Amino acid sequence: MENEKMQVNFAPGVTEAELLGLAGYLEKARELAGTIGSVHEFLLKRISEKEQINQKRCYILVDREKMTLKLVTNETDSRNKATVRGELKYYPKFLEFGINTSKTWEPVQLSKFFKMNRAFFKDAQYNMELVTVLKNFKASIDSKVENSRQDNGSRTDNYSQVVNSNLPASFNLIVPIFKGRPAEEIEVEIIADVDGRNIRLSLCSPGAEVIVEEERNKAIDEQLLLIRKLAPDIAIIEQ
């Protein structure tokens, strides 16, 4: 591509100006990002514009781990190439609970959080009881240490700790896991990590992990089905 010259005329008295390169500006303008349905929505409105959407010059990258679809148009034309990225995003409140993550809570801290998010509990009365339990968290620790050494060189070195607390085994939440998807009822366990006087609680839900896997694939497959019906000649590549 030949270099193009550009003439800039300054206003009277102006000797300097900061210019944004046209190529850089266009590059930013050609990158769009949105929810998981963005790729289909973009194609739906632009499919009739043959200069922009030549299906044989477009492709879609599917990344199920990152939960994204990425449409690339005009793949061989650097000046008119554009990308549209759709992403399946977690529901913000689900993330705040910190389920199945490394996030930990102090008992009183978790009780306040549960109290302010009563709307996501299946049973409001049970929520109040759980808040009270966490406010008055009690745990007894039974530790045993066994050390012995025999004349023949055999050695025993065992440590065991049993924690008994007033925490319930589990509770149920009704909360969307992904943005734009229906609410799910999930069973959540409270895991206590006790180290002396230091007590940290974490939330675990095997059921939520199963739903994440199922819903992720379901949402992506729904979009791919819509895209194939609308633009069957666009290559779809699973990463």
Coordinates of C-alpha atoms in Angstrom, one line a residue:
M1 CA 0.0 0.0 0.0
E2 CA 1.4 3.4 -1.0
N3 CA 2.1 6.0 1.7
E4 CA -0.5 8.8 1.7
K5 CA 0.3 12.4 2.6
M6 CA -2.0 14.5 4.8
Q7 CA -1.9 18.3 5.0
V8 CA -2.9 19.9 8.3
N9 CA -3.7 23.6 8.5
F10 CA -3.4 25.2 11.9
A11 CA -5.6 28.0 13.2
P12 CA -3.9 31.4 13.4
G13 CA -1.4 31.5 16.3
V14 CA -1.4 27.7 16.7
T15 CA 1.9 26.0 16.0
E16 CA 1.4 22.5 17.5
A17 CA -1.3 19.9 17.8
E18 CA -1.7 16.3 18.9
L19 CA -3.0 14.1 16.1
L20 CA -4.5 10.6 16.5
G21 CA -3.3 8.4 13.6
L22 CA -6.2 7.6 11.3
A23 CA -5.2 3.9 11.2
G24 CA -5.2 3.7 15.0
Y25 CA -8.6 5.5 15.2
L26 CA -10.1 3.1 12.6
E27 CA -8.7 0.1 14.4
K28 CA -10.4 1.1 17.6
A29 CA -13.7 1.8 15.8
R30 CA -13.7 -1.7 14.2
E31 CA -13.5 -3.6 17.5
L32 CA -16.9 -4.2 19.1
A33 CA -17.7 -6.2 22.3
G34 CA -20.9 -7.1 24.0
T35 CA -23.0 -10.0 25.4
I36 CA -23.0 -13.5 24.0
G37 CA -25.7 -12.5 21.5
S38 CA -23.8 -9.6 20.0
V39 CA -22.4 -11.6 17.0
H40 CA -25.8 -12.8 15.9
E41 CA -27.3 -9.3 16.4
F42 CA -24.5 -7.7 14.4
L43 CA -25.0 -10.2 11.5
L44 CA -28.8 -9.8 11.6
K45 CA -28.5 -6.1 11.0
R46 CA -25.5 -6.2 8.5
I47 CA -26.0 -9.4 6.6
S48 CA -27.5 -7.5 3.6
E49 CA -24.4 -5.2 3.3
K50 CA -22.4 -7.3 0.9
E51 CA -19.3 -5.0 1.1
Q52 CA -19.1 -5.6 4.8
I53 CA -20.4 -9.1 5.1
N54 CA -19.0 -11.4 2.5
Q55 CA -19.6 -14.8 4.2
K56 CA -16.7 -16.4 2.4
R57 CA -14.4 -13.7 3.9
C58 CA -15.6 -14.0 7.5
Y59 CA -15.1 -16.5 10.3
I60 CA -16.1 -17.1 13.9
L61 CA -13.9 -18.3 16.7
V62 CA -15.5 -20.2 19.5
D63 CA -13.7 -20.4 22.9
R64 CA -15.8 -22.3 25.3
E65 CA -13.4 -22.0 28.2
K66 CA -13.5 -18.2 28.0
M67 CA -17.2 -18.3 27.0
T68 CA -16.7 -16.1 23.9
L69 CA -17.7 -15.9 20.3
K70 CA -15.6 -13.7 18.0
L71 CA -16.7 -12.7 14.5
V72 CA -14.0 -11.5 12.1
T73 CA -15.2 -9.8 8.9
N74 CA -13.2 -8.9 5.7
E75 CA -10.3 -11.2 6.9
T76 CA -8.1 -10.4 3.9
D77 CA -8.7 -6.6 3.9
S78 CA -6.6 -5.0 6.6
R79 CA -8.3 -1.6 6.1
N80 CA -11.9 -2.9 6.3
K81 CA -11.3 -5.8 8.7
A82 CA -13.6 -5.7 11.8
T83 CA -14.2 -7.9 14.8
V84 CA -17.3 -8.4 17.0
R85 CA -16.8 -10.2 20.3
G86 CA -19.7 -11.7 22.3
E87 CA -19.1 -13.0 25.8
L88 CA -21.2 -15.0 28.3
K89 CA -20.7 -13.1 31.5
Y90 CA -21.4 -14.1 35.1
Y91 CA -24.2 -12.5 37.0
P92 CA -22.6 -9.9 39.3
K93 CA -24.4 -11.0 42.4
F94 CA -23.4 -14.6 41.9
L95 CA -19.8 -13.5 41.8
E96 CA -20.3 -11.5 45.0
F97 CA -21.1 -14.7 46.9
G98 CA -17.7 -16.1 45.9
I99 CA -19.1 -19.6 45.4
N100 CA -16.4 -22.1 44.3
T101 CA -13.6 -19.5 44.4
S102 CA -10.8 -18.8 46.9
K103 CA -12.9 -16.0 48.5
T104 CA -13.2 -16.4 52.3
W105 CA -15.3 -14.7 54.9
E106 CA -15.2 -14.0 58.6
P107 CA -18.5 -15.3 60.2
V108 CA -19.8 -11.9 61.1
Q109 CA -18.9 -10.5 57.7
L110 CA -20.8 -13.3 56.0
S111 CA -23.8 -12.9 58.3
K112 CA -24.1 -9.2 57.2
F113 CA -23.8 -10.2 53.5
F114 CA -26.5 -12.8 53.8
K115 CA -28.8 -10.4 55.6
M116 CA -28.4 -7.8 52.8
N117 CA -29.0 -10.5 50.1
R118 CA -32.1 -12.2 51.6
A119 CA -33.9 -11.9 48.3
F120 CA -31.7 -14.7 46.8
F121 CA -32.5 -17.2 49.5
K122 CA -35.2 -19.8 48.9
D123 CA -36.5 -19.4 52.4
A124 CA -36.5 -15.9 54.0
Q125 CA -37.1 -17.3 57.5
Y126 CA -34.1 -19.7 57.1
N127 CA -32.0 -16.8 56.0
M128 CA -32.7 -15.0 59.2
E129 CA -31.8 -18.1 61.2
L130 CA -28.6 -18.5 59.3
V131 CA -27.7 -14.8 59.9
T132 CA -28.1 -15.4 63.6
V133 CA -26.0 -18.5 63.6
L134 CA -23.2 -16.8 61.8
K135 CA -23.3 -13.8 64.2
N136 CA -22.9 -16.2 67.1
F137 CA -20.6 -18.7 65.5
K138 CA -19.3 -21.3 67.9
A139 CA -16.8 -24.1 67.2
S140 CA -15.1 -26.6 69.4
I141 CA -11.8 -28.1 68.3
D142 CA -10.6 -31.5 69.3
S143 CA -6.9 -31.9 68.5
K144 CA -4.9 -35.1 69.0
V145 CA -1.1 -35.4 68.6
E146 CA 0.6 -38.8 68.6
N147 CA 4.4 -39.0 68.6
S148 CA 6.3 -42.2 69.2
R149 CA 9.6 -43.8 68.2
Q150 CA 10.6 -47.4 68.4
D151 CA 14.1 -48.9 69.0
N152 CA 14.1 -50.5 65.5
G153 CA 13.7 -47.0 63.9
S154 CA 10.0 -47.1 63.4
R155 CA 8.3 -43.7 64.0
T156 CA 4.7 -42.5 64.4
D157 CA 3.9 -38.8 63.9
N158 CA 0.2 -38.1 63.6
Y159 CA -1.9 -35.0 64.1
S160 CA -5.7 -34.9 63.8
Q161 CA -8.2 -32.1 64.3
V162 CA -11.9 -32.4 64.5
V163 CA -14.0 -29.2 64.4
N164 CA -17.6 -29.2 65.6
S165 CA -19.7 -26.1 64.9
N166 CA -23.3 -24.9 64.8
L167 CA -23.1 -24.2 61.1
P168 CA -25.8 -25.9 59.0
A169 CA -24.7 -28.5 56.4
S170 CA -26.0 -26.5 53.5
F171 CA -28.6 -23.9 52.3
N172 CA -30.3 -23.1 49.0
L173 CA -30.0 -20.0 46.8
I174 CA -32.1 -19.0 43.8
V175 CA -29.9 -16.8 41.7
P176 CA -28.9 -16.3 38.1
I177 CA -25.4 -17.6 37.4
F178 CA -25.0 -15.9 34.0
K179 CA -26.3 -12.5 32.8
G180 CA -29.4 -12.8 30.7
R181 CA -30.1 -16.4 31.8
P182 CA -32.8 -17.6 34.2
A183 CA -32.3 -17.9 37.9
E184 CA -31.1 -21.3 39.2
E185 CA -31.8 -23.1 42.5
I186 CA -28.4 -24.2 43.9
E187 CA -27.4 -26.0 47.1
V188 CA -24.5 -24.2 48.8
E189 CA -22.2 -25.7 51.5
I190 CA -20.3 -23.6 54.1
I191 CA -16.8 -24.8 54.6
A192 CA -15.0 -23.7 57.8
D193 CA -11.2 -23.4 58.0
V194 CA -10.2 -23.1 61.7
D195 CA -6.6 -22.2 62.7
G196 CA -6.5 -21.4 66.4
R197 CA -8.7 -18.4 66.9
N198 CA -8.6 -17.5 63.1
I199 CA -11.9 -18.7 61.4
R200 CA -12.5 -18.3 57.7
L201 CA -15.6 -19.5 55.8
S202 CA -15.9 -20.3 52.2
L203 CA -18.9 -21.3 50.0
C204 CA -18.9 -24.4 47.9
S205 CA -21.5 -25.7 45.4
P206 CA -20.9 -28.8 43.2
G207 CA -24.3 -28.3 41.7
A208 CA -23.4 -24.7 40.6
E209 CA -20.3 -26.1 38.9
V210 CA -22.5 -28.5 36.9
I211 CA -24.8 -25.8 35.9
V212 CA -21.9 -23.6 34.8
E213 CA -20.7 -26.3 32.4
E214 CA -24.2 -27.1 31.1
E215 CA -25.4 -23.5 30.7
R216 CA -22.1 -22.3 29.1
N217 CA -22.4 -24.9 26.3
K218 CA -26.1 -24.4 26.0
A219 CA -25.9 -20.6 25.6
I220 CA -23.0 -20.9 23.0
D221 CA -24.8 -23.7 21.0
E222 CA -28.0 -21.6 20.9
Q223 CA -26.1 -18.7 19.4
L224 CA -24.2 -20.9 16.9
L225 CA -27.6 -22.4 15.7
L226 CA -29.0 -18.9 15.1
I227 CA -25.8 -17.9 13.3
R228 CA -25.8 -21.0 11.0
K229 CA -29.4 -20.3 10.0
L230 CA -28.7 -16.7 9.2
A231 CA -25.2 -17.0 7.6
P232 CA -24.5 -20.7 6.7
D233 CA -21.4 -19.9 4.7
I234 CA -19.4 -18.3 7.6
A235 CA -16.8 -20.7 8.9
I236 CA -17.2 -21.5 12.6
I237 CA -13.9 -22.7 14.3
E238 CA -13.9 -24.2 17.7
Q239 CA -10.7 -23.3 19.6

